[in-house]
Amino acid sequence: MALELHPLEQFVIKPIVPLHIGKIDISFTNSALLMTIAVLLATAVVVIGTRREELVPGRIQSLGELAYEFIGNMIDETVGTDGQRYFPFVFTLFMFILFGNVLGLIPFGYTFTGQIIVTFAMAAVVFIGVTLIGIWRHGWHFLSFFVPHGVPIVLLLLLVPIEFLSYLIRPFTLSIRLFANMLAGHTMLAIFGGFAASIGVLGLLPLGLDVLIFFLELLVAVLQAYVFTILTCLYLNDAINLH
Amino acid sequence: MDLASAKMIGAGLACIALVGAGIGIGNVFAALINALARNPAAQVTPFAFLGFALAEATGLFGLAIAFLILFVF
């Protein structure tokens, strides 16, 4: 019976304004619409919040200040004051993912962070950017990152390839973590919703469960934005301070 | 064995991954309660939630694979 449901239908990309240049499809899709809304909302929170700076902040101002201080403290704790020059990038990343995750929870909406290509693009930007920062700051000395301190030479033959592989695998784990969380969470909501619709009065039981899962998903949405950002900070720390 | 039953068995096997997530999340919060009982002033709750998210994510890889087997292929 469960196979009759289509819980993955919510991830289908539908064009809203079809646009084609030659053979390239650049249609404005529901994914692009949600991204635009997320960017506009995140910008609005910060811009409107700081337009009239009051000593006792209102709702929007305290939301903006909270997010700003949260990311500022996170960079201070993980990277140190050296990392503050990368604050704009980390803050933008956090707000984009946070608004994408939370907007995706609106029923009949769309979750663009549930697309592997979106999360992988973000993770690839982080990975390439962090590697370039490391090479730019340390030059050839950056390679010492792959050599653990105080290890016998024989063991290094084994450890250096492992360190190198675990460095190369970072963009994949970073992107799949966010993608899998969003995919599994939203699919689970849809499956339990399908149960509730198909078994009549008894359906109140899965419906109640759905409400509880929704709160878990709200926690996960905020938490995964936090995890993506703090891992970006940790990678930045590796590049700037080399262990 | 036909394809439909193989899919069911595969999806069930993929869900075994959630055992690890359960053990991991249990460990994280057990350690958090231990730490807070010994030293209520300890500032470890954010790290516990970071650990929770990381442990949950590994299990969800398996769950996502199960969903993909059931509903995509």
mmCIF file of C-alpha atoms in Angstrom:
data_model
loop_
_atom_site.group_PDB
_atom_site.id
_atom_site.type_symbol
_atom_site.label_atom_id
_atom_site.label_comp_id
_atom_site.label_asym_id
_atom_site.label_seq_id
_atom_site.Cartn_x
_atom_site.Cartn_y
_atom_site.Cartn_z
ATOM 1 C CA MET A 1 0.000 0.000 0.000
ATOM 2 C CA ALA A 2 2.797 2.340 0.905
ATOM 3 C CA LEU A 3 4.125 2.054 -2.617
ATOM 4 C CA GLU A 4 0.973 3.760 -3.953
ATOM 5 C CA LEU A 5 2.033 6.973 -2.184
ATOM 6 C CA HIS A 6 4.420 9.373 -3.837
ATOM 7 C CA PRO A 7 6.283 10.976 -0.925
ATOM 8 C CA LEU A 8 9.152 12.122 -3.127
ATOM 9 C CA GLU A 9 6.849 14.137 -5.389
ATOM 10 C CA GLN A 10 7.437 17.198 -3.202
ATOM 11 C CA PHE A 11 11.027 17.367 -4.462
ATOM 12 C CA VAL A 12 10.086 17.621 -8.145
ATOM 13 C CA ILE A 13 11.351 20.810 -9.779
ATOM 14 C CA LYS A 14 8.590 22.541 -11.750
ATOM 15 C CA PRO A 15 9.253 25.464 -14.079
ATOM 16 C CA ILE A 16 7.173 28.560 -13.308
ATOM 17 C CA VAL A 17 8.493 30.868 -16.035
ATOM 18 C CA PRO A 18 9.925 28.715 -18.853
ATOM 19 C CA LEU A 19 13.085 30.221 -20.344
ATOM 20 C CA HIS A 20 15.376 28.635 -22.913
ATOM 21 C CA ILE A 21 18.596 29.955 -24.386
ATOM 22 C CA GLY A 22 19.520 27.619 -27.231
ATOM 23 C CA LYS A 23 19.454 24.160 -25.677
ATOM 24 C CA ILE A 24 20.134 25.396 -22.143
ATOM 25 C CA ASP A 25 17.121 25.390 -19.837
ATOM 26 C CA ILE A 26 17.293 28.391 -17.483
ATOM 27 C CA SER A 27 13.611 28.376 -16.486
ATOM 28 C CA PHE A 28 12.594 30.144 -13.292
ATOM 29 C CA THR A 29 11.556 27.137 -11.174
ATOM 30 C CA ASN A 30 9.890 26.659 -7.797
ATOM 31 C CA SER A 31 13.377 25.972 -6.414
ATOM 32 C CA ALA A 32 14.613 29.336 -7.716
ATOM 33 C CA LEU A 33 11.482 31.036 -6.338
ATOM 34 C CA LEU A 34 12.102 29.672 -2.832
ATOM 35 C CA MET A 35 15.777 30.669 -3.037
ATOM 36 C CA THR A 36 14.756 34.198 -4.003
ATOM 37 C CA ILE A 37 12.287 34.366 -1.111
ATOM 38 C CA ALA A 38 14.945 33.066 1.313
ATOM 39 C CA VAL A 39 17.470 35.661 0.165
ATOM 40 C CA LEU A 40 14.900 38.485 0.318
ATOM 41 C CA LEU A 41 13.713 37.459 3.804
ATOM 42 C CA ALA A 42 17.247 37.095 5.175
ATOM 43 C CA THR A 43 18.161 40.495 3.725
ATOM 44 C CA ALA A 44 14.969 42.049 5.097
ATOM 45 C CA VAL A 45 15.644 40.781 8.628
ATOM 46 C CA VAL A 46 19.090 42.375 8.687
ATOM 47 C CA VAL A 47 18.306 45.562 6.725
ATOM 48 C CA ILE A 48 14.979 46.434 8.357
ATOM 49 C CA GLY A 49 16.332 45.359 11.744
ATOM 50 C CA THR A 50 19.223 47.813 11.630
ATOM 51 C CA ARG A 51 17.455 50.703 9.888
ATOM 52 C CA ARG A 52 16.338 52.351 13.122
ATOM 53 C CA GLU A 53 18.831 51.241 15.740
ATOM 54 C CA GLU A 54 17.199 51.418 19.129
ATOM 55 C CA LEU A 55 18.758 50.838 22.526
ATOM 56 C CA VAL A 56 15.945 48.442 23.400
ATOM 57 C CA PRO A 57 15.629 46.361 20.206
ATOM 58 C CA GLY A 58 12.258 45.456 18.739
ATOM 59 C CA ARG A 59 11.393 41.996 17.411
ATOM 60 C CA ILE A 60 13.096 42.174 14.025
ATOM 61 C CA GLN A 61 16.112 44.082 15.347
ATOM 62 C CA SER A 62 16.752 41.540 18.104
ATOM 63 C CA LEU A 63 16.396 38.698 15.567
ATOM 64 C CA GLY A 64 19.036 40.299 13.361
ATOM 65 C CA GLU A 65 21.313 41.087 16.311
ATOM 66 C CA LEU A 66 20.903 37.551 17.665
ATOM 67 C CA ALA A 67 21.968 35.984 14.368
ATOM 68 C CA TYR A 68 24.845 38.454 13.950
ATOM 69 C CA GLU A 69 26.242 37.858 17.466
ATOM 70 C CA PHE A 70 25.692 34.102 17.164
ATOM 71 C CA ILE A 71 27.865 33.830 14.046
ATOM 72 C CA GLY A 72 30.381 36.373 15.368
ATOM 73 C CA ASN A 73 30.890 34.384 18.574
ATOM 74 C CA MET A 74 31.049 31.121 16.610
ATOM 75 C CA ILE A 75 33.915 32.437 14.466
ATOM 76 C CA ASP A 76 35.704 33.862 17.514
ATOM 77 C CA GLU A 77 35.505 30.531 19.353
ATOM 78 C CA THR A 78 36.506 28.256 16.476
ATOM 79 C CA VAL A 79 38.845 30.307 14.263
ATOM 80 C CA GLY A 80 39.879 33.234 16.446
ATOM 81 C CA THR A 81 39.875 36.946 15.603
ATOM 82 C CA ASP A 82 41.799 36.151 12.386
ATOM 83 C CA GLY A 83 38.632 34.619 10.980
ATOM 84 C CA GLN A 84 36.480 37.730 11.349
ATOM 85 C CA ARG A 85 37.378 38.864 7.821
ATOM 86 C CA TYR A 86 35.431 35.859 6.527
ATOM 87 C CA PHE A 87 32.405 36.773 8.653
ATOM 88 C CA PRO A 88 30.249 38.024 5.718
ATOM 89 C CA PHE A 89 30.570 34.730 3.858
ATOM 90 C CA VAL A 90 29.815 32.554 6.890
ATOM 91 C CA PHE A 91 26.888 34.765 7.931
ATOM 92 C CA THR A 92 25.378 34.662 4.425
ATOM 93 C CA LEU A 93 25.771 30.898 4.272
ATOM 94 C CA PHE A 94 24.069 30.452 7.653
ATOM 95 C CA MET A 95 21.113 32.732 6.865
ATOM 96 C CA PHE A 96 20.601 31.175 3.411
ATOM 97 C CA ILE A 97 20.532 27.593 4.719
ATOM 98 C CA LEU A 98 18.481 28.515 7.793
ATOM 99 C CA PHE A 99 15.778 30.283 5.788
ATOM 100 C CA GLY A 100 15.823 27.546 3.141
ATOM 101 C CA ASN A 101 15.321 24.817 5.754
ATOM 102 C CA VAL A 102 12.628 26.630 7.720
ATOM 103 C CA LEU A 103 10.703 27.861 4.649
ATOM 104 C CA GLY A 104 10.730 24.283 3.369
ATOM 105 C CA LEU A 105 8.655 23.205 6.381
ATOM 106 C CA ILE A 106 5.665 25.247 5.203
ATOM 107 C CA PRO A 107 3.123 22.702 3.868
ATOM 108 C CA PHE A 108 2.922 22.464 0.052
ATOM 109 C CA GLY A 109 6.133 24.460 -0.081
ATOM 110 C CA TYR A 110 9.445 23.394 -1.492
ATOM 111 C CA THR A 111 12.785 22.606 0.162
ATOM 112 C CA PHE A 112 15.697 23.598 -2.042
ATOM 113 C CA THR A 113 18.199 22.265 0.527
ATOM 114 C CA GLY A 114 16.682 18.842 -0.198
ATOM 115 C CA GLN A 115 18.416 18.886 -3.591
ATOM 116 C CA ILE A 116 21.879 17.338 -3.577
ATOM 117 C CA ILE A 117 23.111 19.713 -6.282
ATOM 118 C CA VAL A 118 22.279 22.793 -4.162
ATOM 119 C CA THR A 119 24.022 21.514 -1.038
ATOM 120 C CA PHE A 120 26.931 20.159 -3.061
ATOM 121 C CA ALA A 121 27.419 23.498 -4.797
ATOM 122 C CA MET A 122 27.597 25.232 -1.397
ATOM 123 C CA ALA A 123 29.940 22.591 0.029
ATOM 124 C CA ALA A 124 32.166 22.780 -3.055
ATOM 125 C CA VAL A 125 32.425 26.567 -2.723
ATOM 126 C CA VAL A 126 33.398 26.147 0.941
ATOM 127 C CA PHE A 127 35.944 23.423 0.126
ATOM 128 C CA ILE A 128 37.609 25.227 -2.788
ATOM 129 C CA GLY A 129 37.558 28.579 -0.986
ATOM 130 C CA VAL A 130 39.057 27.163 2.213
ATOM 131 C CA THR A 131 41.780 25.318 0.283
ATOM 132 C CA LEU A 132 42.674 28.492 -1.636
ATOM 133 C CA ILE A 133 42.800 30.485 1.625
ATOM 134 C CA GLY A 134 45.131 27.875 3.095
ATOM 135 C CA ILE A 135 47.456 27.935 0.063
ATOM 136 C CA TRP A 136 47.346 31.746 -0.090
ATOM 137 C CA ARG A 137 48.269 32.164 3.586
ATOM 138 C CA HIS A 138 50.852 29.401 3.916
ATOM 139 C CA GLY A 139 52.091 28.559 0.408
ATOM 140 C CA TRP A 140 53.825 25.163 0.215
ATOM 141 C CA HIS A 141 53.771 25.003 3.998
ATOM 142 C CA PHE A 142 50.038 24.230 3.685
ATOM 143 C CA LEU A 143 50.987 20.638 2.779
ATOM 144 C CA SER A 144 52.225 20.138 6.373
ATOM 145 C CA PHE A 145 48.524 20.014 7.260
ATOM 146 C CA PHE A 146 48.486 16.420 5.977
ATOM 147 C CA VAL A 147 51.447 15.368 8.165
ATOM 148 C CA PRO A 148 50.507 14.703 11.818
ATOM 149 C CA HIS A 149 53.059 15.814 14.418
ATOM 150 C CA GLY A 150 55.263 13.393 16.361
ATOM 151 C CA VAL A 151 54.488 10.271 14.355
ATOM 152 C CA PRO A 152 57.178 7.708 13.318
ATOM 153 C CA ILE A 153 58.191 7.856 9.625
ATOM 154 C CA VAL A 154 56.893 4.329 8.920
ATOM 155 C CA LEU A 155 53.436 5.218 10.205
ATOM 156 C CA LEU A 156 53.422 8.418 8.120
ATOM 157 C CA LEU A 157 53.303 6.298 4.939
ATOM 158 C CA LEU A 158 49.902 5.125 6.127
ATOM 159 C CA LEU A 159 48.638 8.278 7.825
ATOM 160 C CA VAL A 160 49.345 10.874 5.119
ATOM 161 C CA PRO A 161 47.125 9.180 2.485
ATOM 162 C CA ILE A 162 44.380 8.778 5.109
ATOM 163 C CA GLU A 163 44.599 12.453 6.087
ATOM 164 C CA PHE A 164 44.581 13.443 2.430
ATOM 165 C CA LEU A 165 41.534 11.263 1.657
ATOM 166 C CA SER A 166 39.629 12.539 4.676
ATOM 167 C CA TYR A 167 40.365 16.064 3.446
ATOM 168 C CA LEU A 168 39.121 15.315 -0.072
ATOM 169 C CA ILE A 169 35.926 13.683 1.214
ATOM 170 C CA ARG A 170 34.874 16.788 3.162
ATOM 171 C CA PRO A 171 32.659 18.430 0.500
ATOM 172 C CA PHE A 172 30.771 15.156 0.057
ATOM 173 C CA THR A 173 30.078 14.547 3.754
ATOM 174 C CA LEU A 174 29.194 18.215 4.237
ATOM 175 C CA SER A 175 26.676 18.239 1.394
ATOM 176 C CA ILE A 176 25.202 14.763 1.923
ATOM 177 C CA ARG A 177 24.615 15.473 5.643
ATOM 178 C CA LEU A 178 22.329 18.430 4.915
ATOM 179 C CA PHE A 179 20.712 16.797 1.878
ATOM 180 C CA ALA A 180 19.960 13.472 3.599
ATOM 181 C CA ASN A 181 18.493 15.184 6.655
ATOM 182 C CA MET A 182 16.105 17.252 4.566
ATOM 183 C CA LEU A 183 15.213 14.373 2.223
ATOM 184 C CA ALA A 184 14.577 11.822 4.997
ATOM 185 C CA GLY A 185 12.680 14.276 7.213
ATOM 186 C CA HIS A 186 10.314 15.554 4.552
ATOM 187 C CA THR A 187 9.771 12.075 3.093
ATOM 188 C CA MET A 188 8.907 10.792 6.579
ATOM 189 C CA LEU A 189 6.368 13.606 7.055
ATOM 190 C CA ALA A 190 4.776 12.780 3.687
ATOM 191 C CA ILE A 191 4.646 9.019 4.423
ATOM 192 C CA PHE A 192 2.943 9.466 7.790
ATOM 193 C CA GLY A 193 0.614 12.006 6.189
ATOM 194 C CA GLY A 194 -0.262 9.370 3.573
ATOM 195 C CA PHE A 195 -1.032 6.810 6.328
ATOM 196 C CA ALA A 196 -3.272 9.318 8.083
ATOM 197 C CA ALA A 197 -5.211 9.964 4.872
ATOM 198 C CA SER A 198 -5.690 6.299 3.968
ATOM 199 C CA ILE A 199 -6.921 4.559 7.166
ATOM 200 C CA GLY A 200 -9.890 6.666 8.262
ATOM 201 C CA VAL A 201 -10.542 7.397 11.951
ATOM 202 C CA LEU A 202 -7.476 5.446 13.078
ATOM 203 C CA GLY A 203 -5.513 7.950 10.986
ATOM 204 C CA LEU A 204 -5.551 10.356 13.924
ATOM 205 C CA LEU A 205 -2.711 8.285 15.377
ATOM 206 C CA PRO A 206 -0.212 8.818 12.519
ATOM 207 C CA LEU A 207 -1.457 12.416 12.278
ATOM 208 C CA GLY A 208 -0.462 13.022 15.908
ATOM 209 C CA LEU A 209 2.881 11.380 15.205
ATOM 210 C CA ASP A 210 3.261 13.672 12.192
ATOM 211 C CA VAL A 211 2.830 16.720 14.429
ATOM 212 C CA LEU A 212 5.567 15.435 16.762
ATOM 213 C CA ILE A 213 7.882 14.682 13.806
ATOM 214 C CA PHE A 214 7.206 18.207 12.568
ATOM 215 C CA PHE A 215 8.681 19.633 15.782
ATOM 216 C CA LEU A 216 11.682 17.321 15.413
ATOM 217 C CA GLU A 217 12.077 18.574 11.838
ATOM 218 C CA LEU A 218 11.964 22.185 13.057
ATOM 219 C CA LEU A 219 14.799 21.356 15.460
ATOM 220 C CA VAL A 220 16.704 19.546 12.704
ATOM 221 C CA ALA A 221 16.207 22.448 10.254
ATOM 222 C CA VAL A 222 17.848 24.941 12.627
ATOM 223 C CA LEU A 223 20.428 22.423 13.852
ATOM 224 C CA GLN A 224 21.592 21.451 10.347
ATOM 225 C CA ALA A 225 22.079 25.102 9.400
ATOM 226 C CA TYR A 226 24.171 25.431 12.575
ATOM 227 C CA VAL A 227 26.141 22.256 11.826
ATOM 228 C CA PHE A 228 26.895 23.297 8.232
ATOM 229 C CA THR A 229 28.116 26.684 9.444
ATOM 230 C CA ILE A 230 30.225 25.434 12.348
ATOM 231 C CA LEU A 231 31.872 22.804 10.140
ATOM 232 C CA THR A 232 32.673 25.576 7.639
ATOM 233 C CA CYS A 233 34.267 27.494 10.545
ATOM 234 C CA LEU A 234 36.269 24.417 11.602
ATOM 235 C CA TYR A 235 37.545 23.898 8.051
ATOM 236 C CA LEU A 236 38.451 27.590 7.927
ATOM 237 C CA ASN A 237 40.320 27.137 11.201
ATOM 238 C CA ASP A 238 42.312 24.240 9.692
ATOM 239 C CA ALA A 239 43.282 26.413 6.730
ATOM 240 C CA ILE A 240 44.223 29.489 8.777
ATOM 241 C CA ASN A 241 45.894 27.929 11.818
ATOM 242 C CA LEU A 242 47.071 24.539 10.388
ATOM 243 C CA HIS A 243 46.113 22.250 13.319
ATOM 244 C CA MET B 1 12.844 -13.521 -6.241
ATOM 245 C CA ASP B 2 11.111 -10.757 -8.148
ATOM 246 C CA LEU B 3 12.136 -7.099 -8.116
ATOM 247 C CA ALA B 4 9.373 -5.847 -5.795
ATOM 248 C CA SER B 5 10.277 -8.197 -2.947
ATOM 249 C CA ALA B 6 13.983 -7.542 -3.467
ATOM 250 C CA LYS B 7 13.249 -3.814 -3.073
ATOM 251 C CA MET B 8 11.365 -4.417 0.174
ATOM 252 C CA ILE B 9 14.208 -6.528 1.593
ATOM 253 C CA GLY B 10 16.789 -3.975 0.472
ATOM 254 C CA ALA B 11 14.901 -1.110 2.075
ATOM 255 C CA GLY B 12 14.596 -3.078 5.298
ATOM 256 C CA LEU B 13 18.324 -3.843 5.288
ATOM 257 C CA ALA B 14 19.145 -0.172 4.668
ATOM 258 C CA CYS B 15 17.180 0.766 7.785
ATOM 259 C CA ILE B 16 19.664 -1.224 9.926
ATOM 260 C CA ALA B 17 21.836 1.885 9.696
ATOM 261 C CA LEU B 18 19.448 3.556 12.141
ATOM 262 C CA VAL B 19 20.674 1.228 14.917
ATOM 263 C CA GLY B 20 23.922 3.178 14.923
ATOM 264 C CA ALA B 21 22.104 6.492 15.027
ATOM 265 C CA GLY B 22 20.058 5.295 17.999
ATOM 266 C CA ILE B 23 23.137 4.158 19.912
ATOM 267 C CA GLY B 24 24.969 7.380 19.044
ATOM 268 C CA ILE B 25 22.159 9.730 20.077
ATOM 269 C CA GLY B 26 21.648 7.749 23.280
ATOM 270 C CA ASN B 27 25.349 8.045 24.073
ATOM 271 C CA VAL B 28 25.379 11.787 23.386
ATOM 272 C CA PHE B 29 22.504 12.591 25.718
ATOM 273 C CA ALA B 30 23.632 10.086 28.377
ATOM 274 C CA ALA B 31 26.977 11.875 28.440
ATOM 275 C CA LEU B 32 25.217 15.255 28.570
ATOM 276 C CA ILE B 33 23.121 14.224 31.595
ATOM 277 C CA ASN B 34 26.235 12.771 33.257
ATOM 278 C CA ALA B 35 28.153 15.982 32.711
ATOM 279 C CA LEU B 36 25.338 18.227 33.912
ATOM 280 C CA ALA B 37 24.736 16.057 36.997
ATOM 281 C CA ARG B 38 28.393 16.248 37.984
ATOM 282 C CA ASN B 39 28.823 19.917 37.174
ATOM 283 C CA PRO B 40 25.577 21.830 36.603
ATOM 284 C CA ALA B 41 27.571 24.908 35.558
ATOM 285 C CA ALA B 42 29.189 23.098 32.595
ATOM 286 C CA GLN B 43 28.555 24.861 29.261
ATOM 287 C CA VAL B 44 28.303 21.708 27.162
ATOM 288 C CA THR B 45 24.732 21.730 25.824
ATOM 289 C CA PRO B 46 25.597 23.306 22.411
ATOM 290 C CA PHE B 47 28.248 20.636 21.857
ATOM 291 C CA ALA B 48 25.732 17.941 22.802
ATOM 292 C CA PHE B 49 23.352 19.195 20.124
ATOM 293 C CA LEU B 50 26.191 19.333 17.618
ATOM 294 C CA GLY B 51 26.943 15.694 18.470
ATOM 295 C CA PHE B 52 23.257 14.839 18.209
ATOM 296 C CA ALA B 53 23.061 16.334 14.719
ATOM 297 C CA LEU B 54 26.223 14.557 13.539
ATOM 298 C CA ALA B 55 25.120 11.193 14.955
ATOM 299 C CA GLU B 56 21.614 11.525 13.539
ATOM 300 C CA ALA B 57 22.931 12.448 10.093
ATOM 301 C CA THR B 58 24.914 9.203 9.699
ATOM 302 C CA GLY B 59 21.820 7.141 10.454
ATOM 303 C CA LEU B 60 19.703 9.219 8.098
ATOM 304 C CA PHE B 61 22.039 8.343 5.206
ATOM 305 C CA GLY B 62 20.682 4.802 5.553
ATOM 306 C CA LEU B 63 17.089 5.983 5.850
ATOM 307 C CA ALA B 64 17.463 8.179 2.765
ATOM 308 C CA ILE B 65 18.797 5.167 0.830
ATOM 309 C CA ALA B 66 15.809 3.120 1.985
ATOM 310 C CA PHE B 67 13.398 5.802 0.764
ATOM 311 C CA LEU B 68 15.229 6.058 -2.551
ATOM 312 C CA ILE B 69 15.012 2.274 -3.041
ATOM 313 C CA LEU B 70 11.284 2.224 -2.200
ATOM 314 C CA PHE B 71 10.058 5.264 -4.092
ATOM 315 C CA VAL B 72 12.519 6.079 -6.873
ATOM 316 C CA PHE B 73 13.796 2.857 -8.447
#
